[in-house]
mmCIF file of C-alpha atoms and ligand atoms in Angstrom:
data_model
loop_
_atom_site.group_PDB
_atom_site.id
_atom_site.type_symbol
_atom_site.label_atom_id
_atom_site.label_comp_id
_atom_site.label_asym_id
_atom_site.label_seq_id
_atom_site.Cartn_x
_atom_site.Cartn_y
_atom_site.Cartn_z
ATOM 1 C CA UNK A 49 75.321 48.974 65.104
ATOM 2 C CA UNK A 50 78.583 49.949 66.710
ATOM 3 C CA UNK A 51 80.042 53.043 68.319
ATOM 4 C CA UNK A 52 83.258 53.570 66.382
ATOM 5 C CA UNK A 53 84.346 56.787 67.977
ATOM 6 C CA UNK A 54 83.378 58.856 70.946
ATOM 7 C CA UNK A 55 84.637 62.347 71.818
ATOM 8 C CA UNK A 56 83.938 63.751 75.263
ATOM 9 C CA UNK A 57 84.498 67.353 76.361
ATOM 10 C CA UNK A 58 83.712 68.775 79.794
ATOM 11 C CA UNK A 59 81.660 65.893 81.182
ATOM 12 C CA UNK A 60 82.073 65.567 84.973
ATOM 13 C CA UNK A 61 85.704 64.817 85.916
ATOM 14 C CA UNK A 62 86.680 63.423 82.493
ATOM 15 C CA UNK A 63 89.698 64.826 80.671
ATOM 16 C CA UNK A 64 89.029 65.625 77.015
ATOM 17 C CA UNK A 65 88.668 62.105 75.648
ATOM 18 C CA UNK A 66 88.820 60.642 72.155
ATOM 19 C CA UNK A 67 87.812 57.019 72.420
ATOM 20 C CA UNK A 68 87.914 54.351 69.730
ATOM 21 C CA UNK A 69 86.235 51.452 71.443
ATOM 22 C CA UNK A 70 86.255 47.790 70.530
ATOM 23 C CA UNK A 71 83.270 46.718 68.413
ATOM 24 C CA UNK A 72 82.501 44.056 70.979
ATOM 25 C CA UNK A 73 83.494 44.104 74.675
ATOM 26 C CA UNK A 74 85.024 47.135 76.394
ATOM 27 C CA UNK A 75 85.985 46.800 80.026
ATOM 28 C CA UNK A 76 86.680 50.028 81.898
ATOM 29 C CA UNK A 77 88.251 49.633 85.298
ATOM 30 C CA UNK A 78 89.525 52.032 87.906
ATOM 31 C CA UNK A 79 89.234 53.159 91.489
ATOM 32 C CA UNK A 80 86.174 54.784 93.040
ATOM 33 C CA UNK A 81 85.518 58.283 91.650
ATOM 34 C CA UNK A 82 87.956 57.788 88.755
ATOM 35 C CA UNK A 83 85.263 58.467 86.101
ATOM 36 C CA UNK A 84 83.956 55.016 85.044
ATOM 37 C CA UNK A 85 80.248 55.788 85.350
ATOM 38 C CA UNK A 86 80.808 59.144 83.671
ATOM 39 C CA UNK A 87 82.132 57.339 80.576
ATOM 40 C CA UNK A 88 78.962 55.242 80.369
ATOM 41 C CA UNK A 89 76.954 58.393 81.000
ATOM 42 C CA UNK A 90 78.522 59.954 77.875
ATOM 43 C CA UNK A 91 77.271 57.067 75.721
ATOM 44 C CA UNK A 92 73.849 57.207 77.373
ATOM 45 C CA UNK A 93 73.483 60.944 76.720
ATOM 46 C CA UNK A 94 74.355 60.407 73.068
ATOM 47 C CA UNK A 95 71.711 57.675 72.762
ATOM 48 C CA UNK A 96 68.905 59.271 74.741
ATOM 49 C CA UNK A 97 69.694 62.950 75.060
ATOM 50 C CA UNK A 98 69.733 62.644 78.844
ATOM 51 C CA UNK A 99 71.753 61.186 81.671
ATOM 52 C CA UNK A 100 70.698 58.158 83.711
ATOM 53 C CA UNK A 101 71.929 59.904 86.862
ATOM 54 C CA UNK A 102 69.946 63.153 86.921
ATOM 55 C CA UNK A 103 66.962 64.645 85.176
ATOM 56 C CA UNK A 104 68.900 67.692 84.103
ATOM 57 C CA UNK A 105 72.158 67.587 82.186
ATOM 58 C CA UNK A 106 73.351 70.642 84.115
ATOM 59 C CA UNK A 107 74.966 68.569 86.863
ATOM 60 C CA UNK A 108 76.862 66.587 84.215
ATOM 61 C CA UNK A 109 78.655 69.703 82.913
ATOM 62 C CA UNK A 110 82.159 69.850 84.343
ATOM 63 C CA UNK A 111 82.558 72.340 87.193
ATOM 64 C CA UNK A 112 83.940 75.674 85.996
ATOM 65 C CA UNK A 113 82.953 74.890 82.392
ATOM 66 C CA UNK A 114 80.118 76.556 80.499
ATOM 67 C CA UNK A 115 79.073 73.648 78.326
ATOM 68 C CA UNK A 116 79.569 69.989 77.588
ATOM 69 C CA UNK A 117 80.077 68.523 74.122
ATOM 70 C CA UNK A 118 79.739 64.922 73.043
ATOM 71 C CA UNK A 119 80.274 63.457 69.613
ATOM 72 C CA UNK A 120 79.901 59.910 68.306
ATOM 73 C CA UNK A 121 80.305 58.074 65.068
ATOM 74 C CA UNK A 122 77.948 55.112 64.879
ATOM 75 C CA UNK A 123 78.271 52.412 62.227
ATOM 76 C CA UNK A 124 74.976 50.777 61.290
ATOM 77 C CA UNK A 125 74.639 47.092 60.441
ATOM 78 C CA UNK A 126 74.033 47.993 56.793
ATOM 79 C CA UNK A 127 77.419 49.759 56.695
ATOM 80 C CA UNK A 128 76.143 53.356 56.729
ATOM 81 C CA UNK A 129 77.449 55.606 59.489
ATOM 82 C CA UNK A 130 75.817 58.351 61.536
ATOM 83 C CA UNK A 131 77.447 61.289 63.253
ATOM 84 C CA UNK A 132 75.699 62.265 66.470
ATOM 85 C CA UNK A 133 76.491 65.329 68.540
ATOM 86 C CA UNK A 134 75.099 66.864 71.697
ATOM 87 C CA UNK A 135 75.926 70.192 73.210
ATOM 88 C CA UNK A 136 74.567 71.469 76.513
ATOM 89 C CA UNK A 137 75.256 75.065 77.516
ATOM 90 C CA UNK A 138 74.819 76.059 81.148
ATOM 91 C CA UNK A 139 72.860 79.144 80.125
ATOM 92 C CA UNK A 140 70.505 77.402 77.678
ATOM 93 C CA UNK A 141 67.211 75.708 78.563
ATOM 94 C CA UNK A 142 67.746 72.653 76.423
ATOM 95 C CA UNK A 143 70.432 70.625 74.721
ATOM 96 C CA UNK A 144 71.287 71.016 71.080
ATOM 97 C CA UNK A 145 71.154 67.705 69.262
ATOM 98 C CA UNK A 146 72.631 67.063 65.844
ATOM 99 C CA UNK A 147 72.459 64.042 63.570
ATOM 100 C CA UNK A 148 74.717 64.334 60.510
ATOM 101 C CA UNK A 149 75.275 67.987 61.514
ATOM 102 C CA UNK A 150 71.515 68.653 61.135
ATOM 103 C CA UNK A 151 69.760 69.960 64.214
ATOM 104 C CA UNK A 152 66.972 67.656 65.456
ATOM 105 C CA UNK A 153 64.264 68.471 67.976
ATOM 106 C CA UNK A 154 63.298 65.106 69.444
ATOM 107 C CA UNK A 155 65.432 62.601 71.274
ATOM 108 C CA UNK A 156 63.423 59.785 69.633
ATOM 109 C CA UNK A 157 65.600 60.309 66.549
ATOM 110 C CA UNK A 158 68.727 59.725 68.637
ATOM 111 C CA UNK A 159 67.172 56.631 70.213
ATOM 112 C CA UNK A 160 66.533 55.171 66.774
ATOM 113 C CA UNK A 161 70.228 55.675 65.805
ATOM 114 C CA UNK A 162 71.776 54.446 69.043
ATOM 115 C CA UNK A 163 69.550 52.050 71.033
ATOM 116 C CA UNK A 164 70.892 51.534 74.544
ATOM 117 C CA UNK A 165 70.375 48.887 77.194
ATOM 118 C CA UNK A 166 71.509 50.128 80.575
ATOM 119 C CA UNK A 167 72.260 47.815 83.489
ATOM 120 C CA UNK A 168 73.357 49.517 86.699
ATOM 121 C CA UNK A 169 72.901 48.763 90.395
ATOM 122 C CA UNK A 170 69.928 51.160 90.095
ATOM 123 C CA UNK A 171 68.268 48.949 87.486
ATOM 124 C CA UNK A 172 66.608 47.029 90.311
ATOM 125 C CA UNK A 173 64.187 49.930 90.306
ATOM 126 C CA UNK A 174 62.641 48.223 87.284
ATOM 127 C CA UNK A 175 61.175 45.766 89.796
ATOM 128 C CA UNK A 176 60.682 47.955 92.827
ATOM 129 C CA UNK A 177 59.974 51.359 91.271
ATOM 130 C CA UNK A 178 56.814 52.958 89.907
ATOM 131 C CA UNK A 179 54.927 51.390 86.950
ATOM 132 C CA UNK A 180 56.261 54.188 84.748
ATOM 133 C CA UNK A 181 59.677 52.498 84.675
ATOM 134 C CA UNK A 182 58.215 49.182 83.497
ATOM 135 C CA UNK A 183 56.042 50.992 80.951
ATOM 136 C CA UNK A 184 59.162 52.693 79.619
ATOM 137 C CA UNK A 185 60.861 49.291 79.404
ATOM 138 C CA UNK A 186 57.933 47.832 77.450
ATOM 139 C CA UNK A 187 57.656 50.913 75.245
ATOM 140 C CA UNK A 188 61.375 50.794 74.410
ATOM 141 C CA UNK A 189 60.758 47.358 72.908
ATOM 142 C CA UNK A 190 57.508 48.334 71.181
ATOM 143 C CA UNK A 191 59.200 51.476 69.773
ATOM 144 C CA UNK A 192 62.026 49.486 68.194
ATOM 145 C CA UNK A 193 59.791 46.598 67.075
ATOM 146 C CA UNK A 194 56.917 48.551 65.477
ATOM 147 C CA UNK A 195 57.417 51.614 63.271
ATOM 148 C CA UNK A 196 53.826 52.773 63.949
ATOM 149 C CA UNK A 197 54.322 52.797 67.740
ATOM 150 C CA UNK A 198 55.970 56.237 68.103
ATOM 151 C CA UNK A 199 53.384 58.313 66.174
ATOM 152 C CA UNK A 200 50.572 56.538 68.031
ATOM 153 C CA UNK A 201 52.283 57.087 71.389
ATOM 154 C CA UNK A 202 52.777 60.797 70.576
ATOM 155 C CA UNK A 203 49.132 61.065 69.451
ATOM 156 C CA UNK A 204 48.054 59.424 72.684
ATOM 157 C CA UNK A 205 50.045 61.878 74.814
ATOM 158 C CA UNK A 206 48.480 64.802 72.962
ATOM 159 C CA UNK A 207 44.902 63.443 73.207
ATOM 160 C CA UNK A 208 45.425 62.801 76.912
ATOM 161 C CA UNK A 209 46.723 66.319 77.485
ATOM 162 C CA UNK A 210 43.748 67.853 75.641
ATOM 163 C CA UNK A 211 41.219 65.651 77.424
ATOM 164 C CA UNK A 212 42.739 66.358 80.850
ATOM 165 C CA UNK A 213 42.716 70.091 80.263
ATOM 166 C CA UNK A 214 39.051 69.868 79.223
ATOM 167 C CA UNK A 215 38.194 67.842 82.334
ATOM 168 C CA UNK A 216 39.471 70.671 84.511
ATOM 169 C CA UNK A 217 36.774 73.038 83.244
ATOM 170 C CA UNK A 218 33.540 73.368 85.229
ATOM 171 C CA UNK A 219 31.401 73.297 82.084
ATOM 172 C CA UNK A 220 32.333 70.811 79.420
ATOM 173 C CA UNK A 221 30.929 70.609 75.918
ATOM 174 C CA UNK A 222 30.087 66.859 75.641
ATOM 175 C CA UNK A 223 30.696 66.768 71.899
ATOM 176 C CA UNK A 224 34.167 68.265 72.380
ATOM 177 C CA UNK A 225 34.961 65.727 75.086
ATOM 178 C CA UNK A 226 33.722 62.947 72.809
ATOM 179 C CA UNK A 227 36.079 64.174 70.128
ATOM 180 C CA UNK A 228 39.099 63.724 72.401
ATOM 181 C CA UNK A 229 37.727 60.423 73.705
ATOM 182 C CA UNK A 230 37.654 59.159 70.134
ATOM 183 C CA UNK A 231 41.242 60.272 69.530
ATOM 184 C CA UNK A 232 42.349 58.671 72.787
ATOM 185 C CA UNK A 233 40.620 55.394 71.937
ATOM 186 C CA UNK A 234 42.112 55.337 68.449
ATOM 187 C CA UNK A 235 45.707 55.827 69.619
ATOM 188 C CA UNK A 236 45.305 53.634 72.688
ATOM 189 C CA UNK A 237 44.343 50.703 70.494
ATOM 190 C CA UNK A 238 47.564 51.003 68.485
ATOM 191 C CA UNK A 239 49.784 51.438 71.563
ATOM 192 C CA UNK A 240 48.033 48.627 73.429
ATOM 193 C CA UNK A 241 48.298 46.190 70.507
ATOM 194 C CA UNK A 242 51.973 47.041 69.958
ATOM 195 C CA UNK A 243 52.723 46.462 73.658
ATOM 196 C CA UNK A 244 50.834 43.161 73.635
ATOM 197 C CA UNK A 245 52.567 41.954 70.473
ATOM 198 C CA UNK A 246 55.947 42.900 71.918
ATOM 199 C CA UNK A 247 55.271 41.164 75.214
ATOM 200 C CA UNK A 248 54.310 38.003 73.370
ATOM 201 C CA UNK A 249 57.721 38.013 71.652
ATOM 202 C CA UNK A 250 59.520 38.934 74.853
ATOM 203 C CA UNK A 251 58.084 36.292 77.216
ATOM 204 C CA UNK A 252 59.789 33.158 75.809
ATOM 205 C CA UNK A 253 63.119 34.931 75.268
ATOM 206 C CA UNK A 254 63.031 36.286 78.822
ATOM 207 C CA UNK A 255 62.457 32.763 80.175
ATOM 208 C CA UNK A 256 65.375 31.429 78.112
ATOM 209 C CA UNK A 257 67.680 34.083 79.550
ATOM 210 C CA UNK A 258 66.476 33.434 83.088
ATOM 211 C CA UNK A 259 67.329 29.773 82.673
ATOM 212 C CA UNK A 260 70.674 30.565 81.096
ATOM 213 C CA UNK A 261 71.410 32.726 84.134
ATOM 214 C CA UNK A 262 70.508 29.629 86.181
ATOM 215 C CA UNK A 263 67.445 31.157 87.788
ATOM 216 C CA UNK A 264 65.091 28.246 87.311
ATOM 217 C CA UNK A 265 62.035 29.842 88.867
ATOM 218 C CA UNK A 266 58.787 30.239 86.999
ATOM 219 C CA UNK A 267 58.724 34.026 86.901
ATOM 220 C CA UNK A 268 55.741 35.375 85.006
ATOM 221 C CA UNK A 269 55.412 38.629 83.122
ATOM 222 C CA UNK A 270 51.836 39.845 83.122
ATOM 223 C CA UNK A 271 50.495 42.937 81.446
ATOM 224 C CA UNK A 272 47.996 45.360 82.932
ATOM 225 C CA UNK A 273 46.809 47.599 80.088
ATOM 226 C CA UNK A 274 45.673 50.460 82.344
ATOM 227 C CA UNK A 275 42.020 49.419 82.607
ATOM 228 C CA UNK A 276 40.106 46.224 83.416
ATOM 229 C CA UNK A 277 40.990 43.738 80.664
ATOM 230 C CA UNK A 278 37.434 42.355 80.665
ATOM 231 C CA UNK A 279 36.243 45.527 78.918
ATOM 232 C CA UNK A 280 37.022 47.350 75.713
ATOM 233 C CA UNK A 281 38.879 50.592 76.406
ATOM 234 C CA UNK A 282 36.035 52.620 74.866
ATOM 235 C CA UNK A 283 33.569 51.129 77.400
ATOM 236 C CA UNK A 284 35.965 51.617 80.314
ATOM 237 C CA UNK A 285 36.486 55.251 79.312
ATOM 238 C CA UNK A 286 32.742 55.901 79.046
ATOM 239 C CA UNK A 287 32.038 54.328 82.424
ATOM 240 C CA UNK A 288 34.815 56.349 84.108
ATOM 241 C CA UNK A 289 33.700 59.660 82.580
ATOM 242 C CA UNK A 290 31.811 60.957 85.634
ATOM 243 C CA UNK A 291 34.718 60.084 87.923
ATOM 244 C CA UNK A 292 37.218 61.673 85.506
ATOM 245 C CA UNK A 293 35.155 64.867 85.484
ATOM 246 C CA UNK A 294 35.035 64.917 89.284
ATOM 247 C CA UNK A 295 38.799 64.319 89.562
ATOM 248 C CA UNK A 296 39.811 66.499 86.632
ATOM 249 C CA UNK A 297 41.986 63.896 84.898
ATOM 250 C CA UNK A 298 41.750 60.664 82.901
ATOM 251 C CA UNK A 299 41.939 57.812 85.380
ATOM 252 C CA UNK A 300 42.077 54.829 83.010
ATOM 253 C CA UNK A 301 44.188 54.138 79.978
ATOM 254 C CA UNK A 302 47.550 53.240 78.472
ATOM 255 C CA UNK A 303 49.198 55.910 80.652
ATOM 256 C CA UNK A 304 48.468 53.601 83.597
ATOM 257 C CA UNK A 305 49.767 50.378 82.044
ATOM 258 C CA UNK A 306 52.161 48.157 83.974
ATOM 259 C CA UNK A 307 54.290 45.111 83.368
ATOM 260 C CA UNK A 308 53.908 42.969 86.448
ATOM 261 C CA UNK A 309 56.639 40.563 87.410
ATOM 262 C CA UNK A 310 55.152 37.743 89.437
ATOM 263 C CA UNK A 311 56.419 34.646 91.185
ATOM 264 C CA UNK A 312 53.967 32.069 92.533
ATOM 265 C CA UNK A 313 51.147 34.607 92.361
ATOM 266 C CA UNK A 314 53.083 37.269 94.318
ATOM 267 C CA UNK A 315 55.045 40.328 93.338
ATOM 268 C CA UNK A 316 58.484 38.805 92.622
ATOM 269 C CA UNK A 317 60.078 41.690 94.504
ATOM 270 C CA UNK A 318 58.656 40.447 97.807
ATOM 271 C CA UNK A 319 60.139 36.976 97.444
ATOM 272 C CA UNK A 320 63.377 37.050 95.481
ATOM 273 C CA UNK A 321 66.771 37.847 96.999
ATOM 274 C CA UNK A 322 68.557 40.951 95.683
ATOM 275 C CA UNK A 323 70.914 38.790 93.638
ATOM 276 C CA UNK A 324 67.926 36.965 92.135
ATOM 277 C CA UNK A 325 66.245 40.288 91.405
ATOM 278 C CA UNK A 326 69.390 41.412 89.622
ATOM 279 C CA UNK A 327 69.230 38.232 87.500
ATOM 280 C CA UNK A 328 65.595 38.945 86.603
ATOM 281 C CA UNK A 329 66.524 42.479 85.539
ATOM 282 C CA UNK A 330 69.536 41.164 83.591
ATOM 283 C CA UNK A 331 67.299 38.608 81.818
ATOM 284 C CA UNK A 332 64.785 41.342 80.958
ATOM 285 C CA UNK A 333 67.519 43.532 79.476
ATOM 286 C CA UNK A 334 69.276 40.694 77.641
ATOM 287 C CA UNK A 335 65.950 39.564 76.169
ATOM 288 C CA UNK A 336 65.269 43.064 74.825
ATOM 289 C CA UNK A 337 68.730 43.221 73.277
ATOM 290 C CA UNK A 338 68.316 39.770 71.731
ATOM 291 C CA UNK A 339 65.006 40.766 70.127
ATOM 292 C CA UNK A 340 66.622 43.729 68.417
ATOM 293 C CA UNK A 341 67.877 41.662 65.499
ATOM 294 C CA UNK A 342 67.815 44.165 62.651
ATOM 295 C CA UNK A 343 69.408 47.095 64.512
ATOM 296 C CA UNK A 344 71.436 45.900 67.513
ATOM 297 C CA UNK A 345 72.010 47.978 70.610
ATOM 298 C CA UNK A 346 74.815 48.980 72.929
ATOM 299 C CA UNK A 347 74.937 47.522 76.429
ATOM 300 C CA UNK A 348 76.115 49.754 79.237
ATOM 301 C CA UNK A 349 76.850 47.672 82.328
ATOM 302 C CA UNK A 350 77.903 49.775 85.289
ATOM 303 C CA UNK A 351 79.549 48.041 88.220
ATOM 304 C CA UNK A 352 79.432 44.484 86.946
ATOM 305 C CA UNK A 353 80.256 43.067 90.363
ATOM 306 C CA UNK A 354 77.327 44.667 92.212
ATOM 307 C CA UNK A 355 75.033 41.943 93.582
ATOM 308 C CA UNK A 356 76.363 39.143 91.324
ATOM 309 C CA UNK A 357 78.712 36.440 92.585
ATOM 310 C CA UNK A 358 81.578 35.072 90.484
ATOM 311 C CA UNK A 359 79.558 32.274 88.837
ATOM 312 C CA UNK A 360 76.653 34.538 87.921
ATOM 313 C CA UNK A 361 79.037 37.195 86.576
ATOM 314 C CA UNK A 362 80.535 34.524 84.367
ATOM 315 C CA UNK A 363 77.135 33.354 83.074
ATOM 316 C CA UNK A 364 76.085 36.923 82.445
ATOM 317 C CA UNK A 365 79.278 37.776 80.531
ATOM 318 C CA UNK A 366 78.985 34.592 78.453
ATOM 319 C CA UNK A 367 75.482 35.622 77.385
ATOM 320 C CA UNK A 368 76.691 39.106 76.461
ATOM 321 C CA UNK A 369 79.484 37.591 74.368
ATOM 322 C CA UNK A 370 77.012 35.254 72.632
ATOM 323 C CA UNK A 371 74.798 38.163 71.621
ATOM 324 C CA UNK A 372 77.761 39.707 69.806
ATOM 325 C CA UNK A 373 76.662 43.253 70.584
ATOM 326 C CA UNK A 374 78.880 46.105 71.693
ATOM 327 C CA UNK A 375 79.297 46.252 75.450
ATOM 328 C CA UNK A 376 80.777 48.860 77.780
ATOM 329 C CA UNK A 377 81.205 47.497 81.269
ATOM 330 C CA UNK A 378 82.821 48.962 84.332
ATOM 331 C CA UNK A 379 84.295 47.500 87.480
ATOM 332 C CA UNK A 380 86.734 48.569 90.128
ATOM 333 C CA UNK A 381 89.169 45.721 89.740
ATOM 334 C CA UNK A 382 89.396 43.982 86.363
ATOM 335 C CA UNK A 383 91.732 41.265 87.601
ATOM 336 C CA UNK A 384 89.467 39.923 90.305
ATOM 337 C CA UNK A 385 85.972 40.865 89.202
ATOM 338 C CA UNK A 386 85.832 40.219 85.455
ATOM 339 C CA UNK A 387 85.651 36.591 84.286
ATOM 340 C CA UNK A 388 88.407 37.066 81.706
ATOM 341 C CA UNK A 389 88.184 33.488 80.481
ATOM 342 C CA UNK A 390 84.783 34.307 78.909
ATOM 343 C CA UNK A 391 86.348 36.714 76.409
ATOM 344 C CA UNK A 392 88.613 35.798 73.541
ATOM 345 C CA UNK A 393 91.473 38.277 73.240
ATOM 346 C CA UNK A 394 90.234 39.753 69.950
ATOM 347 C CA UNK A 395 86.787 40.367 71.381
ATOM 348 C CA UNK A 396 87.791 42.516 74.309
ATOM 349 C CA UNK A 397 89.612 45.796 74.965
ATOM 350 C CA UNK A 398 90.636 46.959 78.411
ATOM 351 C CA UNK A 399 90.747 50.556 79.537
ATOM 352 C CA UNK A 400 92.009 51.974 82.772
ATOM 353 C CA UNK A 401 90.602 55.233 84.069
ATOM 354 C CA UNK A 402 92.352 57.345 86.652
ATOM 355 C CA UNK A 403 91.344 60.887 87.638
ATOM 356 C CA UNK A 404 89.262 61.196 84.499
ATOM 357 C CA UNK A 405 92.018 60.021 82.167
ATOM 358 C CA UNK A 406 91.200 56.991 79.991
ATOM 359 C CA UNK A 407 94.117 54.796 78.916
ATOM 360 C CA UNK A 408 93.995 51.635 76.776
ATOM 361 C CA UNK A 409 95.684 48.755 78.535
ATOM 362 C CA UNK A 410 97.559 45.847 77.032
ATOM 363 C CA UNK A 411 95.590 42.922 78.370
ATOM 364 C CA UNK A 412 98.437 40.413 78.657
ATOM 365 C CA UNK A 413 101.039 42.736 80.218
ATOM 366 C CA UNK A 414 98.986 44.773 82.631
ATOM 367 C CA UNK A 415 96.322 42.455 83.950
ATOM 368 C CA UNK A 416 97.417 38.885 83.350
HETATM 369 N N1 ATP B 77 79.938 68.204 87.276
HETATM 370 C C1 ATP B 77 81.078 67.647 87.699
HETATM 371 N N2 ATP B 77 82.276 68.249 87.432
HETATM 372 C C2 ATP B 77 83.445 67.703 87.852
HETATM 373 N N3 ATP B 77 83.515 66.536 88.526
HETATM 374 C C3 ATP B 77 82.356 65.907 88.810
HETATM 375 C C4 ATP B 77 81.091 66.426 88.417
HETATM 376 N N4 ATP B 77 80.113 65.577 88.822
HETATM 377 C C5 ATP B 77 80.749 64.577 89.459
HETATM 378 N N5 ATP B 77 82.085 64.761 89.453
HETATM 379 C C6 ATP B 77 83.160 63.901 89.997
HETATM 380 O O1 ATP B 77 83.532 62.991 88.983
HETATM 381 C C7 ATP B 77 84.207 61.892 89.574
HETATM 382 C C8 ATP B 77 83.880 60.629 88.825
HETATM 383 O O2 ATP B 77 82.583 60.181 89.114
HETATM 384 P P1 ATP B 77 82.082 58.772 88.583
HETATM 385 O O3 ATP B 77 80.743 58.565 89.178
HETATM 386 O O4 ATP B 77 82.224 58.697 87.118
HETATM 387 O O5 ATP B 77 83.145 57.781 89.258
HETATM 388 P P2 ATP B 77 83.238 56.190 89.222
HETATM 389 O O6 ATP B 77 84.593 55.840 88.685
HETATM 390 O O7 ATP B 77 82.062 55.608 88.540
HETATM 391 O O8 ATP B 77 83.225 55.856 90.775
HETATM 392 P P3 ATP B 77 82.562 54.644 91.614
HETATM 393 O O9 ATP B 77 83.504 53.467 91.480
HETATM 394 O O10 ATP B 77 82.560 55.177 92.996
HETATM 395 O O11 ATP B 77 81.203 54.382 91.076
HETATM 396 C C9 ATP B 77 83.818 61.940 91.043
HETATM 397 O O12 ATP B 77 84.951 62.374 91.792
HETATM 398 C C10 ATP B 77 82.737 62.984 91.115
HETATM 399 O O13 ATP B 77 82.718 63.677 92.333
HETATM 400 MG MG1 MG B 78 80.464 54.473 89.269
#
């Protein structure tokens, strides 16, 4: 799957842009505040319906403009192509999303067309942030690996919402509560099994990438399902019922799951240097991309040089090249920060961005 064309209108400081990127590696370089991250943001919005910088797309709309428009043509591995479009008006509550000019309501449909792996200096939050971020990471993989994951996940969210609203009432009809318990148990089993199956696939690939990035530490990924593993979820839910009623919400379940990243029995975060943490995050992201064999994904790598020294940047870029996926990476100074020797000339395109203007650059004349 490859982004063949990208049109950007009224996103942050970017000039109206029509971009025909390379099917493999695209390096965008330019000074601070030139618009590099905004270009990656455009791709991210097209793949997920939202920015990675803010919850609301409103701050992404260019000042003095009423709306932003993004359009992409995506070529699938099978040869078919998709046209994706997003429009966000300042005055509207939500974005309008179109696939093949048909309006769609959920961003899950976009995610299926344009899977994205994002690596930014903020990605370290995968280790240090709330469990929700690691759950989302795991669920991204389970979503792309198992077709039955999404409906089960949506069913689970609905059952949880219904059960929680019931728990807030002073008087609860036990048979009605049991009904939602049964729904919750049914969907939890599917989500839990899909997460477990995905993690089993992920573990060995993650270790391979860690080693390839020369981090030879025995980092372990362990999965907390959201309740004590010794028990079936149905038993855990029954035994927590009185507490749930007192608190007014469901305290145990897949909504509490976590992927724990451990080193020598401790939270890896407390022991690894920031550079090592960045390698762990890179290995996690590369492993997810590698497991996506039938669809492929686009890598967005913002600020390649952040936290990685020259040797680790080189290893990382070599692994990206080996995967053969489409990559958009940014850096301030292409000449000094990108290990050019890792890319063959046909595999890479260079783009300079200055005051929101994107210009293709002839590799040999301008950088060499
Ligand atoms: N809504 C907006 N409208 C217009 N300009 C904006 C908007 N939001 C941010 N900007 C400006 O867009 C410019 C580009 O920001 P961006 O984060 O893309 O730069 P960058 O090249 O990634 O910089 P850095 O190297 O510092 O990370 C900045 O000057 C920023 O202030
Ligand atoms: Mg930036």
